[in-house]
Amino acid sequence: MNILLIYSTYSGSTGEAVQLASTELTNAGHTVTIKSPLETTPEDCTTTDCILLASPSWDYEGKVGQPHEDFMPLLKSLENTQLTGKPYAVLGLGDSAYQEFCGAVDVLETFMNGRGAVKKIDSLRIDKYFSSHDSPEKVTAWAKQLA
């Protein structure tokens, strides 16, 4: 399966999680293309077998719990794109001390569902920095389930 993994990061934690997930998926025999949302086109999304979205949650234009700001132009460009039946999954990093813990996950799921895409597995929400606690093990297990 060809998987398009689209991600942005502020501190590097989302990038660490993405690299681990990509390694697991590649080891399972899938082809993974990693792109920034700023590099991703609607055609990239329609021609791949599965889309993975990974983002921290942040404040954007006064709204809490939003995806990384780099996702906003991509979401705008995909507004009129149908992804009917396209499998997707979401990985989010956040801090449970904030009101909208991993709110970016909810925003991205709602967006993808609105385009007709189908969530392949439950989204993974990581609390705090990726390297803390058992986050690497959670990402590994999640990617294996996706594979």
Short mmCIF file of N, CA and C in Angstrom, two decimals:
data_model
loop_
_atom_site.label_atom_id
_atom_site.label_comp_id
_atom_site.label_asym_id
_atom_site.label_seq_id
_atom_site.Cartn_x
_atom_site.Cartn_y
_atom_site.Cartn_z
N MET A 1 0.85 -1.17 0.00
CA MET A 1 0.00 0.00 0.00
C MET A 1 0.90 1.24 0.00
N ASN A 2 0.53 2.22 -0.79
CA ASN A 2 1.22 3.51 -0.80
C ASN A 2 0.55 4.43 0.21
N ILE A 3 1.34 4.89 1.17
CA ILE A 3 0.82 5.73 2.25
C ILE A 3 1.45 7.11 2.15
N LEU A 4 0.62 8.13 2.16
CA LEU A 4 1.08 9.52 2.21
C LEU A 4 0.98 9.99 3.64
N LEU A 5 2.11 10.32 4.24
CA LEU A 5 2.16 10.76 5.63
C LEU A 5 2.44 12.26 5.63
N ILE A 6 1.45 13.04 6.02
CA ILE A 6 1.54 14.50 6.00
C ILE A 6 1.66 14.97 7.45
N TYR A 7 2.71 15.75 7.73
CA TYR A 7 2.88 16.21 9.10
C TYR A 7 3.57 17.56 9.18
N SER A 8 3.34 18.22 10.31
CA SER A 8 4.06 19.43 10.69
C SER A 8 4.36 19.34 12.17
N THR A 9 5.37 20.08 12.59
CA THR A 9 5.79 20.04 13.98
C THR A 9 6.30 21.41 14.40
N TYR A 10 6.17 21.71 15.66
CA TYR A 10 6.75 22.94 16.22
C TYR A 10 8.05 22.62 16.96
N SER A 11 8.00 21.62 17.82
CA SER A 11 9.15 21.32 18.69
C SER A 11 9.99 20.15 18.20
N GLY A 12 9.49 19.40 17.22
CA GLY A 12 10.19 18.23 16.73
C GLY A 12 9.57 16.92 17.20
N SER A 13 8.71 16.97 18.22
CA SER A 13 8.11 15.75 18.75
C SER A 13 7.24 15.03 17.72
N THR A 14 6.45 15.76 16.97
CA THR A 14 5.60 15.13 15.96
C THR A 14 6.48 14.48 14.89
N GLY A 15 7.58 15.12 14.55
CA GLY A 15 8.52 14.55 13.58
C GLY A 15 9.11 13.24 14.07
N GLU A 16 9.44 13.16 15.35
CA GLU A 16 9.97 11.92 15.92
C GLU A 16 8.93 10.80 15.83
N ALA A 17 7.70 11.12 16.17
CA ALA A 17 6.62 10.13 16.11
C ALA A 17 6.40 9.66 14.67
N VAL A 18 6.43 10.59 13.73
CA VAL A 18 6.23 10.27 12.32
C VAL A 18 7.34 9.34 11.81
N GLN A 19 8.56 9.62 12.19
CA GLN A 19 9.68 8.77 11.73
C GLN A 19 9.51 7.35 12.24
N LEU A 20 9.12 7.20 13.49
CA LEU A 20 8.92 5.87 14.06
C LEU A 20 7.77 5.15 13.35
N ALA A 21 6.66 5.84 13.15
CA ALA A 21 5.51 5.23 12.45
C ALA A 21 5.89 4.84 11.03
N SER A 22 6.63 5.70 10.35
CA SER A 22 7.06 5.42 8.98
C SER A 22 7.95 4.18 8.92
N THR A 23 8.85 4.05 9.87
CA THR A 23 9.73 2.87 9.92
C THR A 23 8.91 1.60 10.09
N GLU A 24 7.95 1.63 11.00
CA GLU A 24 7.10 0.44 11.23
C GLU A 24 6.31 0.08 9.98
N LEU A 25 5.75 1.08 9.32
CA LEU A 25 4.96 0.83 8.11
C LEU A 25 5.82 0.31 6.96
N THR A 26 7.02 0.87 6.83
CA THR A 26 7.95 0.42 5.80
C THR A 26 8.39 -1.01 6.07
N ASN A 27 8.68 -1.31 7.33
CA ASN A 27 9.07 -2.68 7.71
C ASN A 27 7.96 -3.68 7.41
N ALA A 28 6.72 -3.22 7.40
CA ALA A 28 5.58 -4.09 7.12
C ALA A 28 5.33 -4.21 5.61
N GLY A 29 6.18 -3.58 4.80
CA GLY A 29 6.07 -3.73 3.35
C GLY A 29 5.36 -2.61 2.62
N HIS A 30 5.00 -1.55 3.32
CA HIS A 30 4.31 -0.43 2.67
C HIS A 30 5.31 0.61 2.18
N THR A 31 4.91 1.37 1.21
CA THR A 31 5.70 2.50 0.72
C THR A 31 5.16 3.76 1.39
N VAL A 32 6.02 4.49 2.08
CA VAL A 32 5.60 5.68 2.80
C VAL A 32 6.29 6.90 2.21
N THR A 33 5.48 7.88 1.83
CA THR A 33 5.98 9.17 1.36
C THR A 33 5.64 10.19 2.43
N ILE A 34 6.66 10.85 2.96
CA ILE A 34 6.46 11.86 4.00
C ILE A 34 6.54 13.24 3.38
N LYS A 35 5.53 14.06 3.66
CA LYS A 35 5.49 15.42 3.12
C LYS A 35 4.99 16.40 4.18
N SER A 36 5.41 17.61 4.02
CA SER A 36 4.85 18.72 4.79
C SER A 36 3.51 19.08 4.15
N PRO A 37 2.57 19.61 4.92
CA PRO A 37 1.31 20.05 4.31
C PRO A 37 1.53 21.14 3.26
N LEU A 38 2.57 21.93 3.44
CA LEU A 38 2.84 23.00 2.47
C LEU A 38 3.33 22.46 1.14
N GLU A 39 3.84 21.23 1.12
CA GLU A 39 4.31 20.58 -0.12
C GLU A 39 3.25 19.69 -0.75
N THR A 40 2.16 19.45 -0.04
CA THR A 40 1.17 18.47 -0.46
C THR A 40 0.10 19.11 -1.33
N THR A 41 -0.25 18.42 -2.43
CA THR A 41 -1.29 18.91 -3.34
C THR A 41 -2.53 18.03 -3.21
N PRO A 42 -3.67 18.53 -3.66
CA PRO A 42 -4.86 17.66 -3.69
C PRO A 42 -4.62 16.38 -4.50
N GLU A 43 -3.86 16.48 -5.59
CA GLU A 43 -3.57 15.30 -6.40
C GLU A 43 -2.79 14.25 -5.59
N ASP A 44 -1.86 14.70 -4.73
CA ASP A 44 -1.14 13.77 -3.87
C ASP A 44 -2.13 12.95 -3.04
N CYS A 45 -3.15 13.62 -2.54
CA CYS A 45 -4.13 12.96 -1.66
C CYS A 45 -5.06 12.03 -2.41
N THR A 46 -5.39 12.36 -3.65
CA THR A 46 -6.32 11.52 -4.41
C THR A 46 -5.64 10.32 -5.05
N THR A 47 -4.32 10.37 -5.24
CA THR A 47 -3.62 9.29 -5.94
C THR A 47 -2.91 8.31 -5.01
N THR A 48 -2.97 8.52 -3.71
CA THR A 48 -2.34 7.58 -2.78
C THR A 48 -3.38 6.60 -2.25
N ASP A 49 -2.92 5.49 -1.68
CA ASP A 49 -3.85 4.48 -1.16
C ASP A 49 -4.40 4.84 0.22
N CYS A 50 -3.60 5.53 1.02
CA CYS A 50 -3.98 5.85 2.39
C CYS A 50 -3.29 7.15 2.81
N ILE A 51 -3.98 7.95 3.60
CA ILE A 51 -3.43 9.22 4.07
C ILE A 51 -3.29 9.17 5.58
N LEU A 52 -2.10 9.51 6.04
CA LEU A 52 -1.84 9.66 7.47
C LEU A 52 -1.59 11.14 7.73
N LEU A 53 -2.26 11.69 8.72
CA LEU A 53 -2.09 13.08 9.10
C LEU A 53 -1.54 13.14 10.52
N ALA A 54 -0.52 13.96 10.73
CA ALA A 54 0.08 14.06 12.06
C ALA A 54 0.34 15.53 12.38
N SER A 55 -0.17 15.96 13.53
CA SER A 55 -0.04 17.37 13.89
C SER A 55 -0.10 17.55 15.41
N PRO A 56 0.66 18.54 15.89
CA PRO A 56 0.42 18.96 17.26
C PRO A 56 -0.84 19.81 17.30
N SER A 57 -1.35 20.06 18.48
CA SER A 57 -2.49 20.97 18.63
C SER A 57 -1.97 22.32 19.09
N TRP A 58 -2.57 23.38 18.58
CA TRP A 58 -2.06 24.71 18.82
C TRP A 58 -3.20 25.71 18.72
N ASP A 59 -2.91 26.93 19.09
CA ASP A 59 -3.86 28.02 18.87
C ASP A 59 -3.64 28.55 17.45
N TYR A 60 -4.72 28.75 16.74
CA TYR A 60 -4.63 29.32 15.39
C TYR A 60 -5.72 30.35 15.24
N GLU A 61 -5.32 31.56 14.96
CA GLU A 61 -6.25 32.68 14.78
C GLU A 61 -7.26 32.76 15.91
N GLY A 62 -6.77 32.62 17.14
CA GLY A 62 -7.62 32.77 18.32
C GLY A 62 -8.44 31.55 18.69
N LYS A 63 -8.29 30.44 17.95
CA LYS A 63 -9.01 29.21 18.26
C LYS A 63 -8.02 28.21 18.85
N VAL A 64 -8.39 27.61 19.97
CA VAL A 64 -7.51 26.61 20.59
C VAL A 64 -7.77 25.24 19.97
N GLY A 65 -6.79 24.35 20.11
CA GLY A 65 -6.95 22.97 19.64
C GLY A 65 -7.00 22.83 18.14
N GLN A 66 -6.22 23.61 17.43
CA GLN A 66 -6.19 23.54 15.97
C GLN A 66 -4.94 22.81 15.49
N PRO A 67 -4.97 22.30 14.25
CA PRO A 67 -3.75 21.71 13.70
C PRO A 67 -2.67 22.77 13.52
N HIS A 68 -1.46 22.32 13.31
CA HIS A 68 -0.34 23.20 13.00
C HIS A 68 -0.76 24.14 11.87
N GLU A 69 -0.34 25.38 11.94
CA GLU A 69 -0.75 26.38 10.96
C GLU A 69 -0.41 25.99 9.53
N ASP A 70 0.61 25.17 9.32
CA ASP A 70 0.95 24.74 7.96
C ASP A 70 -0.13 23.88 7.33
N PHE A 71 -1.01 23.30 8.13
CA PHE A 71 -2.10 22.49 7.58
C PHE A 71 -3.20 23.36 6.96
N MET A 72 -3.33 24.59 7.39
CA MET A 72 -4.47 25.41 6.96
C MET A 72 -4.54 25.62 5.45
N PRO A 73 -3.43 25.94 4.76
CA PRO A 73 -3.52 26.06 3.30
C PRO A 73 -3.90 24.74 2.61
N LEU A 74 -3.41 23.62 3.14
CA LEU A 74 -3.77 22.32 2.55
C LEU A 74 -5.26 22.05 2.72
N LEU A 75 -5.78 22.28 3.92
CA LEU A 75 -7.20 22.05 4.15
C LEU A 75 -8.04 22.93 3.22
N LYS A 76 -7.62 24.15 3.04
CA LYS A 76 -8.33 25.07 2.13
C LYS A 76 -8.31 24.51 0.70
N SER A 77 -7.14 24.02 0.26
CA SER A 77 -7.03 23.51 -1.11
C SER A 77 -7.81 22.22 -1.32
N LEU A 78 -8.11 21.50 -0.24
CA LEU A 78 -8.85 20.25 -0.33
C LEU A 78 -10.35 20.41 -0.10
N GLU A 79 -10.82 21.62 0.15
CA GLU A 79 -12.23 21.83 0.48
C GLU A 79 -13.19 21.22 -0.52
N ASN A 80 -12.87 21.27 -1.80
CA ASN A 80 -13.76 20.76 -2.84
C ASN A 80 -13.29 19.43 -3.42
N THR A 81 -12.39 18.76 -2.72
CA THR A 81 -11.87 17.47 -3.18
C THR A 81 -12.59 16.34 -2.47
N GLN A 82 -13.10 15.40 -3.24
CA GLN A 82 -13.74 14.23 -2.66
C GLN A 82 -12.71 13.14 -2.46
N LEU A 83 -12.70 12.56 -1.28
CA LEU A 83 -11.80 11.46 -0.94
C LEU A 83 -12.63 10.24 -0.55
N THR A 84 -13.74 10.04 -1.25
CA THR A 84 -14.71 9.00 -0.92
C THR A 84 -14.05 7.63 -0.82
N GLY A 85 -14.19 7.03 0.36
CA GLY A 85 -13.66 5.70 0.61
C GLY A 85 -12.17 5.65 0.88
N LYS A 86 -11.48 6.78 0.80
CA LYS A 86 -10.02 6.80 1.02
C LYS A 86 -9.72 6.55 2.49
N PRO A 87 -8.95 5.52 2.81
CA PRO A 87 -8.59 5.27 4.21
C PRO A 87 -7.65 6.37 4.73
N TYR A 88 -7.85 6.72 5.99
CA TYR A 88 -6.97 7.70 6.63
C TYR A 88 -6.81 7.37 8.10
N ALA A 89 -5.79 7.96 8.69
CA ALA A 89 -5.56 7.84 10.14
C ALA A 89 -4.92 9.14 10.61
N VAL A 90 -5.09 9.44 11.90
CA VAL A 90 -4.58 10.69 12.46
C VAL A 90 -3.77 10.40 13.72
N LEU A 91 -2.64 11.08 13.80
CA LEU A 91 -1.77 11.04 14.97
C LEU A 91 -1.66 12.46 15.49
N GLY A 92 -1.93 12.66 16.77
CA GLY A 92 -1.87 14.00 17.34
C GLY A 92 -1.07 14.04 18.61
N LEU A 93 -0.34 15.12 18.79
CA LEU A 93 0.38 15.37 20.03
C LEU A 93 -0.22 16.59 20.69
N GLY A 94 -0.35 16.53 22.00
CA GLY A 94 -0.93 17.64 22.74
C GLY A 94 -0.54 17.57 24.20
N ASP A 95 -1.19 18.40 24.97
CA ASP A 95 -0.92 18.48 26.40
C ASP A 95 -2.27 18.46 27.11
N SER A 96 -2.48 17.43 27.93
CA SER A 96 -3.78 17.28 28.59
C SER A 96 -4.07 18.38 29.61
N ALA A 97 -3.09 19.23 29.89
CA ALA A 97 -3.32 20.35 30.79
C ALA A 97 -4.16 21.44 30.10
N TYR A 98 -4.25 21.38 28.78
CA TYR A 98 -5.03 22.38 28.04
C TYR A 98 -6.45 21.89 27.81
N GLN A 99 -7.36 22.85 27.65
CA GLN A 99 -8.78 22.57 27.49
C GLN A 99 -9.05 21.65 26.30
N GLU A 100 -8.42 21.89 25.18
CA GLU A 100 -8.65 21.12 23.96
C GLU A 100 -7.50 20.15 23.74
N PHE A 101 -7.44 19.08 24.55
CA PHE A 101 -6.36 18.10 24.41
C PHE A 101 -6.41 17.43 23.04
N CYS A 102 -5.35 17.59 22.29
CA CYS A 102 -5.24 17.01 20.95
C CYS A 102 -6.43 17.39 20.07
N GLY A 103 -6.86 18.62 20.19
CA GLY A 103 -7.98 19.11 19.38
C GLY A 103 -7.73 19.02 17.89
N ALA A 104 -6.47 19.06 17.48
CA ALA A 104 -6.14 18.94 16.05
C ALA A 104 -6.65 17.62 15.49
N VAL A 105 -6.63 16.58 16.30
CA VAL A 105 -7.13 15.28 15.85
C VAL A 105 -8.60 15.40 15.47
N ASP A 106 -9.39 16.04 16.33
CA ASP A 106 -10.82 16.21 16.04
C ASP A 106 -11.04 17.03 14.78
N VAL A 107 -10.28 18.11 14.62
CA VAL A 107 -10.42 18.97 13.44
C VAL A 107 -10.09 18.18 12.18
N LEU A 108 -8.99 17.44 12.19
CA LEU A 108 -8.57 16.69 11.01
C LEU A 108 -9.53 15.54 10.70
N GLU A 109 -10.02 14.85 11.73
CA GLU A 109 -11.01 13.79 11.50
C GLU A 109 -12.28 14.36 10.87
N THR A 110 -12.78 15.44 11.43
CA THR A 110 -14.00 16.06 10.89
C THR A 110 -13.80 16.48 9.45
N PHE A 111 -12.64 17.04 9.15
CA PHE A 111 -12.34 17.48 7.79
C PHE A 111 -12.32 16.29 6.83
N MET A 112 -11.60 15.24 7.20
CA MET A 112 -11.49 14.07 6.31
C MET A 112 -12.84 13.38 6.14
N ASN A 113 -13.59 13.24 7.22
CA ASN A 113 -14.92 12.63 7.12
C ASN A 113 -15.82 13.44 6.19
N GLY A 114 -15.68 14.76 6.22
CA GLY A 114 -16.46 15.63 5.35
C GLY A 114 -16.14 15.49 3.88
N ARG A 115 -14.99 14.91 3.57
CA ARG A 115 -14.59 14.67 2.18
C ARG A 115 -14.91 13.23 1.76
N GLY A 116 -15.51 12.46 2.67
CA GLY A 116 -15.88 11.09 2.36
C GLY A 116 -14.82 10.05 2.68
N ALA A 117 -13.71 10.47 3.27
CA ALA A 117 -12.66 9.53 3.65
C ALA A 117 -13.14 8.68 4.82
N VAL A 118 -12.49 7.53 5.01
CA VAL A 118 -12.90 6.57 6.03
C VAL A 118 -11.74 6.34 7.00
N LYS A 119 -12.00 6.56 8.29
CA LYS A 119 -10.97 6.36 9.30
C LYS A 119 -10.65 4.87 9.40
N LYS A 120 -9.37 4.54 9.17
CA LYS A 120 -8.93 3.14 9.15
C LYS A 120 -8.77 2.56 10.55
N ILE A 121 -8.22 3.34 11.47
CA ILE A 121 -8.05 2.91 12.86
C ILE A 121 -8.30 4.12 13.76
N ASP A 122 -8.50 3.86 15.04
CA ASP A 122 -8.68 4.95 15.98
C ASP A 122 -7.46 5.87 15.96
N SER A 123 -7.71 7.15 16.09
CA SER A 123 -6.62 8.12 16.13
C SER A 123 -5.80 7.93 17.39
N LEU A 124 -4.53 8.25 17.28
CA LEU A 124 -3.63 8.16 18.42
C LEU A 124 -3.37 9.56 18.95
N ARG A 125 -3.57 9.73 20.25
CA ARG A 125 -3.34 11.01 20.91
C ARG A 125 -2.22 10.82 21.93
N ILE A 126 -1.14 11.57 21.74
CA ILE A 126 0.03 11.49 22.61
C ILE A 126 0.02 12.70 23.54
N ASP A 127 0.15 12.45 24.83
CA ASP A 127 0.17 13.52 25.83
C ASP A 127 1.62 13.92 26.12
N LYS A 128 1.87 15.20 26.04
CA LYS A 128 3.19 15.79 26.32
C LYS A 128 4.16 15.49 25.17
N TYR A 129 5.44 15.59 25.45
CA TYR A 129 6.45 15.37 24.41
C TYR A 129 6.55 13.90 24.05
N PHE A 130 6.87 13.65 22.79
CA PHE A 130 6.90 12.30 22.27
C PHE A 130 7.83 11.39 23.06
N SER A 131 8.98 11.88 23.47
CA SER A 131 9.97 11.03 24.12
C SER A 131 9.62 10.72 25.58
N SER A 132 8.56 11.32 26.10
CA SER A 132 8.21 11.07 27.49
C SER A 132 7.35 9.82 27.63
N HIS A 133 7.50 9.16 28.77
CA HIS A 133 6.67 8.01 29.15
C HIS A 133 6.74 6.89 28.12
N ASP A 134 5.58 6.38 27.73
CA ASP A 134 5.52 5.23 26.84
C ASP A 134 5.09 5.61 25.42
N SER A 135 5.30 6.86 25.03
CA SER A 135 4.87 7.32 23.72
C SER A 135 5.46 6.53 22.56
N PRO A 136 6.78 6.23 22.56
CA PRO A 136 7.31 5.44 21.44
C PRO A 136 6.62 4.08 21.28
N GLU A 137 6.34 3.43 22.40
CA GLU A 137 5.66 2.13 22.34
C GLU A 137 4.24 2.28 21.80
N LYS A 138 3.56 3.36 22.19
CA LYS A 138 2.21 3.60 21.69
C LYS A 138 2.21 3.82 20.17
N VAL A 139 3.17 4.59 19.68
CA VAL A 139 3.25 4.86 18.24
C VAL A 139 3.57 3.57 17.49
N THR A 140 4.50 2.79 18.01
CA THR A 140 4.85 1.52 17.38
C THR A 140 3.63 0.61 17.28
N ALA A 141 2.90 0.46 18.36
CA ALA A 141 1.70 -0.40 18.37
C ALA A 141 0.64 0.13 17.41
N TRP A 142 0.47 1.44 17.39
CA TRP A 142 -0.52 2.07 16.50
C TRP A 142 -0.16 1.83 15.04
N ALA A 143 1.11 2.03 14.70
CA ALA A 143 1.56 1.83 13.31
C ALA A 143 1.44 0.36 12.90
N LYS A 144 1.73 -0.55 13.82
CA LYS A 144 1.57 -1.97 13.51
C LYS A 144 0.10 -2.30 13.26
N GLN A 145 -0.79 -1.70 14.03
CA GLN A 145 -2.22 -1.92 13.82
C GLN A 145 -2.64 -1.36 12.45
N LEU A 146 -2.12 -0.21 12.10
CA LEU A 146 -2.43 0.40 10.80
C LEU A 146 -1.91 -0.47 9.66
N ALA A 147 -0.70 -1.03 9.84
CA ALA A 147 -0.09 -1.85 8.80
C ALA A 147 -0.93 -3.09 8.51
#
